[in-house]
Short mmCIF file of C-alpha atoms in Angstrom, two decimals:
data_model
loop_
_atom_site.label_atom_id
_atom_site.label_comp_id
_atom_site.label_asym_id
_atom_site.label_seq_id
_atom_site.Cartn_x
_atom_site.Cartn_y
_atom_site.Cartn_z
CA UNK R 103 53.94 -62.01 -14.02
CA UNK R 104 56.64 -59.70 -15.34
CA UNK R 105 58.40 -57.51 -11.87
CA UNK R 106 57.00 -54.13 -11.74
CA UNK R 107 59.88 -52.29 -13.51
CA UNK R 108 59.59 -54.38 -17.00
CA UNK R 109 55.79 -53.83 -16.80
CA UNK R 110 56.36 -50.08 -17.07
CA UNK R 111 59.14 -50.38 -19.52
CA UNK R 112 57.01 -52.90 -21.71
CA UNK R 113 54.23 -50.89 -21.55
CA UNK R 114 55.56 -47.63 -23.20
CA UNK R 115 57.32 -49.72 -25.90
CA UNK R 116 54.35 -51.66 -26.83
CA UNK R 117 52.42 -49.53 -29.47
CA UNK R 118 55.63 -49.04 -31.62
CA UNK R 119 57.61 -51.48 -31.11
CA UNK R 120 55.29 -55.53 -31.21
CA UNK R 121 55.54 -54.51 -34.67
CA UNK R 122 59.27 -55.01 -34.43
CA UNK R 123 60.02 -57.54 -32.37
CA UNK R 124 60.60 -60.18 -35.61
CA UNK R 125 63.88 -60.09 -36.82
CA UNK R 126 64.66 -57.79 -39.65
CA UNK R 127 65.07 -59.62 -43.18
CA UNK R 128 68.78 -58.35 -43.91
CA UNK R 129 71.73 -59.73 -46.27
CA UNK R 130 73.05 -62.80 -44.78
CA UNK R 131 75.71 -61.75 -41.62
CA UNK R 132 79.08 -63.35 -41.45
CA UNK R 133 80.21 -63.71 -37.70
CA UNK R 134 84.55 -63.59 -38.18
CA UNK R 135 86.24 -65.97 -36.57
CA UNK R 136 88.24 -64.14 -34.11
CA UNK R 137 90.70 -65.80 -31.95
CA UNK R 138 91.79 -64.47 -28.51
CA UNK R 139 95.84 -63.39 -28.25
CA UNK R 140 96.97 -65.14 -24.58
CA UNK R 141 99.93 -65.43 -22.90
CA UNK R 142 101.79 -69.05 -23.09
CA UNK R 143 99.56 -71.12 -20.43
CA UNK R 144 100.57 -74.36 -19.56
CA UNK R 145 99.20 -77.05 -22.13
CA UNK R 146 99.70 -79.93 -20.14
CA UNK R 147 97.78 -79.26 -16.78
CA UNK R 148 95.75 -75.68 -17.34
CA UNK R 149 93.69 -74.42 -14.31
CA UNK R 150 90.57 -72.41 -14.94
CA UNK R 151 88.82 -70.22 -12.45
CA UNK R 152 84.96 -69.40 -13.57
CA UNK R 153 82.67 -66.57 -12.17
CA UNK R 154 79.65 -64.79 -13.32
CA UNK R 155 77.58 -61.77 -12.22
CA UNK R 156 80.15 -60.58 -10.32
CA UNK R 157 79.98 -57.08 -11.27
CA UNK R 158 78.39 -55.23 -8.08
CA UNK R 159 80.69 -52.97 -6.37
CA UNK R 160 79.31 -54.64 -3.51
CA UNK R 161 81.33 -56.50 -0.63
CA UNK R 162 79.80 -59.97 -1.92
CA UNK R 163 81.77 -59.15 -4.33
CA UNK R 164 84.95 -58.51 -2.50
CA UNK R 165 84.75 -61.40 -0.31
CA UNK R 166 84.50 -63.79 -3.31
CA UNK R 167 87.49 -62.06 -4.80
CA UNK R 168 89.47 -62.33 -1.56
CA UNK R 169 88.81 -66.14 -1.81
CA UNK R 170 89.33 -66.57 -5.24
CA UNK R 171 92.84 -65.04 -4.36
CA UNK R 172 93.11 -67.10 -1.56
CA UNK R 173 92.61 -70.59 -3.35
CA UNK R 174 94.38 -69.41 -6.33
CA UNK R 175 97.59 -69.33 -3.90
CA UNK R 176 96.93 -72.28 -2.71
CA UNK R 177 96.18 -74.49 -5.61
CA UNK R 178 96.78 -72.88 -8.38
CA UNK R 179 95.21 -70.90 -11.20
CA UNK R 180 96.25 -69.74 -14.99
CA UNK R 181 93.04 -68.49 -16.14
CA UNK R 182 89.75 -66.61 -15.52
CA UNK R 183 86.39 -66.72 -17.20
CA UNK R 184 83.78 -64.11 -16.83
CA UNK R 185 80.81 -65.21 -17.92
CA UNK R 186 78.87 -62.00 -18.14
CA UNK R 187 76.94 -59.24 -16.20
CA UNK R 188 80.29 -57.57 -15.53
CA UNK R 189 78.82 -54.41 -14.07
CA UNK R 190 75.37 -53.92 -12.35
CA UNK R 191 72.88 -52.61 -12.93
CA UNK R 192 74.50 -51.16 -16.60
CA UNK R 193 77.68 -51.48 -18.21
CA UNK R 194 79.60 -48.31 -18.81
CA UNK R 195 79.21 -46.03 -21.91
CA UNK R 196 82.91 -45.73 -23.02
CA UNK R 197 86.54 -47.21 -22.21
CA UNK R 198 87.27 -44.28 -19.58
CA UNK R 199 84.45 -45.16 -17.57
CA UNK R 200 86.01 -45.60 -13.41
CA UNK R 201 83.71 -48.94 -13.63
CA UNK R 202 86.24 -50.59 -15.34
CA UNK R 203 88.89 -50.15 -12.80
CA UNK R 204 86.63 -50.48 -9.64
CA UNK R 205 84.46 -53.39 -10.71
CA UNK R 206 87.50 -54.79 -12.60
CA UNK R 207 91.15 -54.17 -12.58
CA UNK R 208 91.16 -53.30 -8.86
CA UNK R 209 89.64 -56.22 -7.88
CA UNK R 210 90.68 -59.34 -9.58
CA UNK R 211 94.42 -57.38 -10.94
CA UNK R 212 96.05 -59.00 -8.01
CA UNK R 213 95.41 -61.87 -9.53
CA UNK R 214 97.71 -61.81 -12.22
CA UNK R 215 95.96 -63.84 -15.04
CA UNK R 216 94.06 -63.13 -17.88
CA UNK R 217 90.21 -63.06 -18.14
CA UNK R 218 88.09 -64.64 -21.09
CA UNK R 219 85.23 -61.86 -21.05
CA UNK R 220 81.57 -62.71 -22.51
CA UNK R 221 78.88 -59.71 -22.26
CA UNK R 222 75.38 -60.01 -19.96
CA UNK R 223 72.25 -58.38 -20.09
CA UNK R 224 73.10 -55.56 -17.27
CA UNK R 225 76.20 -54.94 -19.89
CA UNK R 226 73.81 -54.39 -22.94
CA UNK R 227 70.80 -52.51 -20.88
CA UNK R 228 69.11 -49.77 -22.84
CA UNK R 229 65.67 -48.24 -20.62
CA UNK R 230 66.18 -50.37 -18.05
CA UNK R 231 69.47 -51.94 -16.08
CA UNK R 232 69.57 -55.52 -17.58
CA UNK R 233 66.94 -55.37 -20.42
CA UNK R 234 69.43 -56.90 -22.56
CA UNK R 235 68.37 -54.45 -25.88
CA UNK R 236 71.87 -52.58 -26.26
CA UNK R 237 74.47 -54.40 -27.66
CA UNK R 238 76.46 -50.98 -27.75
CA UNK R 239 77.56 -51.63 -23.99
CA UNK R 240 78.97 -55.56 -25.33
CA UNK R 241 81.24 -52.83 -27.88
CA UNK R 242 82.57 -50.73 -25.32
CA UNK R 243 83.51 -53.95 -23.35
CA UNK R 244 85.21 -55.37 -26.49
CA UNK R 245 87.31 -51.99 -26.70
CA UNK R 246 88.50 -52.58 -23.63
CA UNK R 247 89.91 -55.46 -24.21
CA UNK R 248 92.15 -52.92 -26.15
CA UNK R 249 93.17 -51.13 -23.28
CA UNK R 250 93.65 -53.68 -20.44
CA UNK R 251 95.43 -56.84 -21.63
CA UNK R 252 94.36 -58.68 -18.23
CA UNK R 253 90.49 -58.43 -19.73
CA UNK R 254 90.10 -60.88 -22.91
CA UNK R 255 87.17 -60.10 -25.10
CA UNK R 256 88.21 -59.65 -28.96
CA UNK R 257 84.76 -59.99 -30.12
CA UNK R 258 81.58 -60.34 -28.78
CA UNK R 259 82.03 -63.74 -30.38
CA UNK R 260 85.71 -65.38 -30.44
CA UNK R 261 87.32 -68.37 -29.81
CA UNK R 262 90.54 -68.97 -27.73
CA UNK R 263 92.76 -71.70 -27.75
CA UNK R 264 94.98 -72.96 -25.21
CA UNK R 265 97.21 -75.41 -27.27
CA UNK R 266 95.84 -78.71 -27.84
CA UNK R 267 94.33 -79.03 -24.38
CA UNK R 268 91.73 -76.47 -24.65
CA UNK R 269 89.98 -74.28 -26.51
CA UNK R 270 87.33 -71.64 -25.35
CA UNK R 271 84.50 -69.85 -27.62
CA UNK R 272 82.51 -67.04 -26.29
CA UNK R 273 79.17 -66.06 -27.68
CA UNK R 274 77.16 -62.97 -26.49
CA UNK R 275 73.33 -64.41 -25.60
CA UNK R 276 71.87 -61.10 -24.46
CA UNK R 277 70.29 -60.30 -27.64
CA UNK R 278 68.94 -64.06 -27.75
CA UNK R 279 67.08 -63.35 -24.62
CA UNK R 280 66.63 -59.61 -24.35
CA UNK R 281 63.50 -58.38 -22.14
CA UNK R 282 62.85 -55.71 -24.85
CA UNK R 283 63.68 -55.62 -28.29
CA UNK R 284 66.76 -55.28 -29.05
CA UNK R 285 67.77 -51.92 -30.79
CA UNK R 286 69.65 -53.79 -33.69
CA UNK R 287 66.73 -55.30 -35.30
CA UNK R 288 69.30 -58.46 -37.51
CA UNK R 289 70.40 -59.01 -33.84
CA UNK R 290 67.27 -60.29 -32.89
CA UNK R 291 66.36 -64.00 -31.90
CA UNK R 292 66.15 -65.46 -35.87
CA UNK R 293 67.55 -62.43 -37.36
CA UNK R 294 70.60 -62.53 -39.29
CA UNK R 295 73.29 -62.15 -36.91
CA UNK R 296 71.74 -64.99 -34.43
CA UNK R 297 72.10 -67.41 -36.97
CA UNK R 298 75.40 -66.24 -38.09
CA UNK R 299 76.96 -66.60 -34.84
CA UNK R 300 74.71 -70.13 -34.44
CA UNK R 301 76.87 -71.27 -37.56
CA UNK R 302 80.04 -70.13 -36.80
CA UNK R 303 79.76 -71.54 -32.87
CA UNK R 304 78.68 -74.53 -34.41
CA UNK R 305 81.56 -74.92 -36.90
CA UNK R 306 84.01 -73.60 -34.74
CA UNK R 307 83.74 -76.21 -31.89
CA UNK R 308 82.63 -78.94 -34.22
CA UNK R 309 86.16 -78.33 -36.08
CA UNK R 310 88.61 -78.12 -32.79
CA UNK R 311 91.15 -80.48 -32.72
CA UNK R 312 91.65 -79.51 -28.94
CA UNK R 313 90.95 -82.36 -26.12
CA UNK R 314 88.58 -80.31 -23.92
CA UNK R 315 85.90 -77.77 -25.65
CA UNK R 316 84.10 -75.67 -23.65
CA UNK R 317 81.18 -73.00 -24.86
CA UNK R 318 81.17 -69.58 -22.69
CA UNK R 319 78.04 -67.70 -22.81
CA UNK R 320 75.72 -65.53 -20.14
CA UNK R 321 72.26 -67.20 -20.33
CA UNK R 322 72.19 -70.56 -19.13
CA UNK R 323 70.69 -73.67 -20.92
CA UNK R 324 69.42 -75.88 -17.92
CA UNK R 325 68.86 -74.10 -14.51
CA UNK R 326 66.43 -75.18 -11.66
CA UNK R 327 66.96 -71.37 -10.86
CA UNK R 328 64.39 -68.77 -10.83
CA UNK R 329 65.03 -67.75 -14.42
CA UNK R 330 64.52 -71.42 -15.43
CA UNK R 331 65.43 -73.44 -18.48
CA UNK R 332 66.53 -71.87 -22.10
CA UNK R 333 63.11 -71.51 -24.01
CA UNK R 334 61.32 -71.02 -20.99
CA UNK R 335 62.90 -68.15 -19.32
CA UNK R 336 60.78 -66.27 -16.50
CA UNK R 337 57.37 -67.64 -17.74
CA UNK R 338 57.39 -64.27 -19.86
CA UNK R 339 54.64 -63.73 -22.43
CA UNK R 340 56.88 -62.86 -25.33
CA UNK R 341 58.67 -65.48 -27.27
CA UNK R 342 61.45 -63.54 -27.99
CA UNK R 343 61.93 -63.02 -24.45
CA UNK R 344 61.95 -66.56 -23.07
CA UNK R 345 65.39 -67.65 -24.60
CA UNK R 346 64.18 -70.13 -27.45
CA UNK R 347 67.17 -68.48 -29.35
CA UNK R 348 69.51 -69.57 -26.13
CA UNK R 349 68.55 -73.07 -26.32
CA UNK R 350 69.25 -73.39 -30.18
CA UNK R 351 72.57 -71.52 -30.05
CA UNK R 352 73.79 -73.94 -27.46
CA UNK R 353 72.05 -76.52 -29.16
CA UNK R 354 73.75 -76.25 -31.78
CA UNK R 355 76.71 -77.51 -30.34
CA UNK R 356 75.74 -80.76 -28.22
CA UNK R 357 77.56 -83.56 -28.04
CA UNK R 358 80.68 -81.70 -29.56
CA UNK R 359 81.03 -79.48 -26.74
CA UNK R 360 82.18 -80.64 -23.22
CA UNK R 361 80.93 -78.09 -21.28
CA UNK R 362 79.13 -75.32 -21.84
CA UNK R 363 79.48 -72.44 -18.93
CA UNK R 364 76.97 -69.64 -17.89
CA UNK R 365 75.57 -67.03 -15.11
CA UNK R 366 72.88 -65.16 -15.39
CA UNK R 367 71.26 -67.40 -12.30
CA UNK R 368 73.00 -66.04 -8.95
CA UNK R 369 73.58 -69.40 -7.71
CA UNK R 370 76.35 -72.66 -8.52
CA UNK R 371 74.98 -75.13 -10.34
CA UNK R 372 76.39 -78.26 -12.55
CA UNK R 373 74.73 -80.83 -14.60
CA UNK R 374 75.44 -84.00 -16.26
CA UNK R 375 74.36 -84.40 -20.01
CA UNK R 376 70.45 -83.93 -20.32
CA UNK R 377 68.11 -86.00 -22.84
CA UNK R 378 67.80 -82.35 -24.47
CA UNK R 379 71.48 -82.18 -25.04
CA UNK R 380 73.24 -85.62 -24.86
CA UNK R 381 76.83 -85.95 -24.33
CA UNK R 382 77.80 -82.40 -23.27
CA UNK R 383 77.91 -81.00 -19.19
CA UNK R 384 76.45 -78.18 -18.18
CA UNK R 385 77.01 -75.38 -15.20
CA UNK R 386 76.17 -71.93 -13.63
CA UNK R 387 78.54 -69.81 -12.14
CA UNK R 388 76.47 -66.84 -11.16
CA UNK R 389 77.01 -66.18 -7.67
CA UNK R 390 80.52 -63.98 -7.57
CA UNK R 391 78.34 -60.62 -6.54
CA UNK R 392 75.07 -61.31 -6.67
CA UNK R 393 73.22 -64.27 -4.83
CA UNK R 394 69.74 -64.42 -3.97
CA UNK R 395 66.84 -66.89 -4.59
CA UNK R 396 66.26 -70.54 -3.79
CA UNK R 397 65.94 -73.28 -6.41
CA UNK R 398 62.79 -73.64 -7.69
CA UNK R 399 62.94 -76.40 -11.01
CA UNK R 400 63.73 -80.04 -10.09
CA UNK R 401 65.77 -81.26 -12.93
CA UNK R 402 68.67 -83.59 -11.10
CA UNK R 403 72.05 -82.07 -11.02
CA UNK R 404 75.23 -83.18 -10.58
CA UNK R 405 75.80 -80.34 -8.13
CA UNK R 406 74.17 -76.58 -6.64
CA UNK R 407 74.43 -74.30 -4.47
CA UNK R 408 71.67 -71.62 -3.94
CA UNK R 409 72.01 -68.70 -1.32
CA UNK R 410 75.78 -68.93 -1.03
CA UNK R 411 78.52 -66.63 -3.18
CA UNK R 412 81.01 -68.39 -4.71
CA UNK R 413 82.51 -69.63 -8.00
CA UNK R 414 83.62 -72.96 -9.90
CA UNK R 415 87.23 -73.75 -10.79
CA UNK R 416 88.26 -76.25 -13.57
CA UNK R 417 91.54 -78.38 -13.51
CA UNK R 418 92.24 -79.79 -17.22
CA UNK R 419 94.68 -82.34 -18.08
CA UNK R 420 94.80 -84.55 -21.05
CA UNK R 421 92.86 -87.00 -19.30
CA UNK R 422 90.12 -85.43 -17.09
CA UNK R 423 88.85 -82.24 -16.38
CA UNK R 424 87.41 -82.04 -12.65
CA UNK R 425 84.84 -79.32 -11.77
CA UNK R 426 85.43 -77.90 -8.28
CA UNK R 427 82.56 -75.60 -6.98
CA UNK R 428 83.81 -72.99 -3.63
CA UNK R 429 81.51 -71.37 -1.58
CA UNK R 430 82.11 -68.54 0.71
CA UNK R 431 80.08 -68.47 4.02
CA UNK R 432 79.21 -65.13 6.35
CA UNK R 433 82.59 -65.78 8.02
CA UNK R 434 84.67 -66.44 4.78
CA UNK R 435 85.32 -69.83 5.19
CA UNK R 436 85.44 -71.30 1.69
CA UNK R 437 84.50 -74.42 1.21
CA UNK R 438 85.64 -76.91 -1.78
CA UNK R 439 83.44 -79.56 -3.37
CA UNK R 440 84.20 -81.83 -6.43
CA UNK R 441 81.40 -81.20 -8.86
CA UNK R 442 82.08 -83.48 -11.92
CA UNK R 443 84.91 -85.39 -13.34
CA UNK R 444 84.70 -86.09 -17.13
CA UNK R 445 87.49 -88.29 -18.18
CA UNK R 446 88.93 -89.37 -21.14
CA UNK R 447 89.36 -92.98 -22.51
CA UNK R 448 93.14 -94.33 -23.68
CA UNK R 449 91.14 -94.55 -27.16
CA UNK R 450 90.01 -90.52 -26.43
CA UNK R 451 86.71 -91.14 -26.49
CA UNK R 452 84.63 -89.11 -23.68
CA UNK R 453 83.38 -90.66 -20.91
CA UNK R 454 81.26 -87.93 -18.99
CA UNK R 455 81.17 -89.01 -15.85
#
């Protein structure tokens, strides 16, 4: 049963708009290959914090920043990834917009590192706050990438490369999963532009020469969260609401990809390679502002966390790269726990495990 708001919202679009929901039959789309301008990071040891749906305003959000800063101090840190849903319950209309400094630069600045930035749903909402139907909002996040060099987001699709250690690529899954259809009808699930950034995700990791490649989108592939699995989102009656699009974009890429990151479910979650998707890891970090909601799929994980805000952290080396989840309780204790350690074999094959 779809919540109350998207019944309303559903219902005014339906008579002009079920027409519409297949993707438009355009020219074939070209998705660039843009690649992210960082600062040197280190190339032998490279430390990665990870946090999604962070952007509330709310003090959930403050107290995970306050630990982030606090383990960061500690043990060390040289990157962020934010893995969409950067503002609730919209993302703002322009560059100038005080969101960007309160739900952004004022928080995680102290920090001192750069962010890889992939857009959400709340970023692209249209009618309703996270509908996922306005890719205009992923734009305005993009130009700010122009404007604040401690918020990395080229493209709405880019890669970024961290010597020979690493490499990143960010895709934008919103449109892939919107709850109404989206207002660029070749950005719809099969359309044009979902295939073209299919291809180029698919090319791009399947041609790194780096060690570790990890994926960076919003929607999640596996998740025993209340959204549920890629292709299944929600139980919603649409298909090109339920994700389908998701699963084949990250599909796409399985068994060439390490790990692929998202949010979009407000809890911490990792899993070892699935029969769906042999050979590559999976995890949610969705719980940096917004938690809520128990687990409700039973698909064995490697690791979760439901009910608790927190955030994963990655340590890469040339020979492993160890998962560590932190969760932040009601008195701010934060408390670390190895997730997954994938190591690599003296002949560089993968052993994920």
């Amino acid at each position: 049963m779809l919540p109350k708001m998207w019944r309303g919202a559903l219902g005014v679009l339906l008579g002009v708009t079920l027409g519409s929901c297949a993707p438009a039959l355009t020219d074939p789309v070209v998705v660039p290959d843009v690649r992210a301008s960082l600062p040197a990071l280190p190339t032998e040891r490279l430390r990665v914090l990870v946090m999604g749906d962070q952007g509330t305003g709310s003090e959930v959000q403050r107290r995970v920043a306050a630990a982030m800063r606090e383990v960061c101090a500690r043990e060390g840190c040289d990157l962020g990834v934010a893995l969409g849903d950067n503002f609730y319950p919209a993302g703002p209309k322009d560059v100038s917009s005080p969101l960007f400094r309160e739900r952004f630069a004022d928080v995680y600045g102290p920090l001192g590192f750069p962010f890889l930035v992939v857009p959400g749903n709340h970023d692209e909402s249209w009618l309703v706050g996270g509908d996922g139907a306005d890719a205009r909002g992923a734009d305005v996040q993009v130009a700010y990438s122009r404007v604040n060099g401690q918020w990395v987001m080229p493209a709405r699709t880019y890669r970024a490369p961290v010597g020979t250690l690493a490499e990143f690529f960010g895709v934008d899954t919103a449109p892939l999963a919107a709850y109404l259809p989206g207002l660029r009808p070749a950005e719809r699930p099969g359309g044009a532009w979902d295939q073209a950034q299919r291809a180029w995700l698919s090319g791009a990791v399947r041609g790194s020469g780096a060690r570790w490649r990890l994926v960076l989108g919003h929607h999640p592939l596996f998740s025993n969260g209340k959204h549920g699995n890629a292709g299944a989102y929600d139980r919603f009656p649409f298909e090109f609401q339920k994700g389908g699009a998701v699963r084949d974009l990250y599909g796409s890429v399985c068994g060439a990809a390490d790990l692929i990151l998202s949010g979009h479910v407000h809890a911490l979650e990792v899993f070892a390679p699935q029969p769906e998707c042999p050979g590559t890891w999976t995890a949610v970090s969705g719980a940096a502002g917004e938690v809520g909601g128990g687990p409700s799929g039973s698909r064995a994980a490697a690791f979760a966390a439901f009910g608790q805000p927190g955030f994963l952290r990655l340590d890469l080396t040339p020979a492993e790269l160890v998962v560590t989840a932190y969760t932040v309780a009601a008195d701010d204790t934060v408390t670390a726990r190895e997730a997954a350690r994938l190591k690599v074999t003296a002949q560089q094959g993968k052993l994920r495990g």
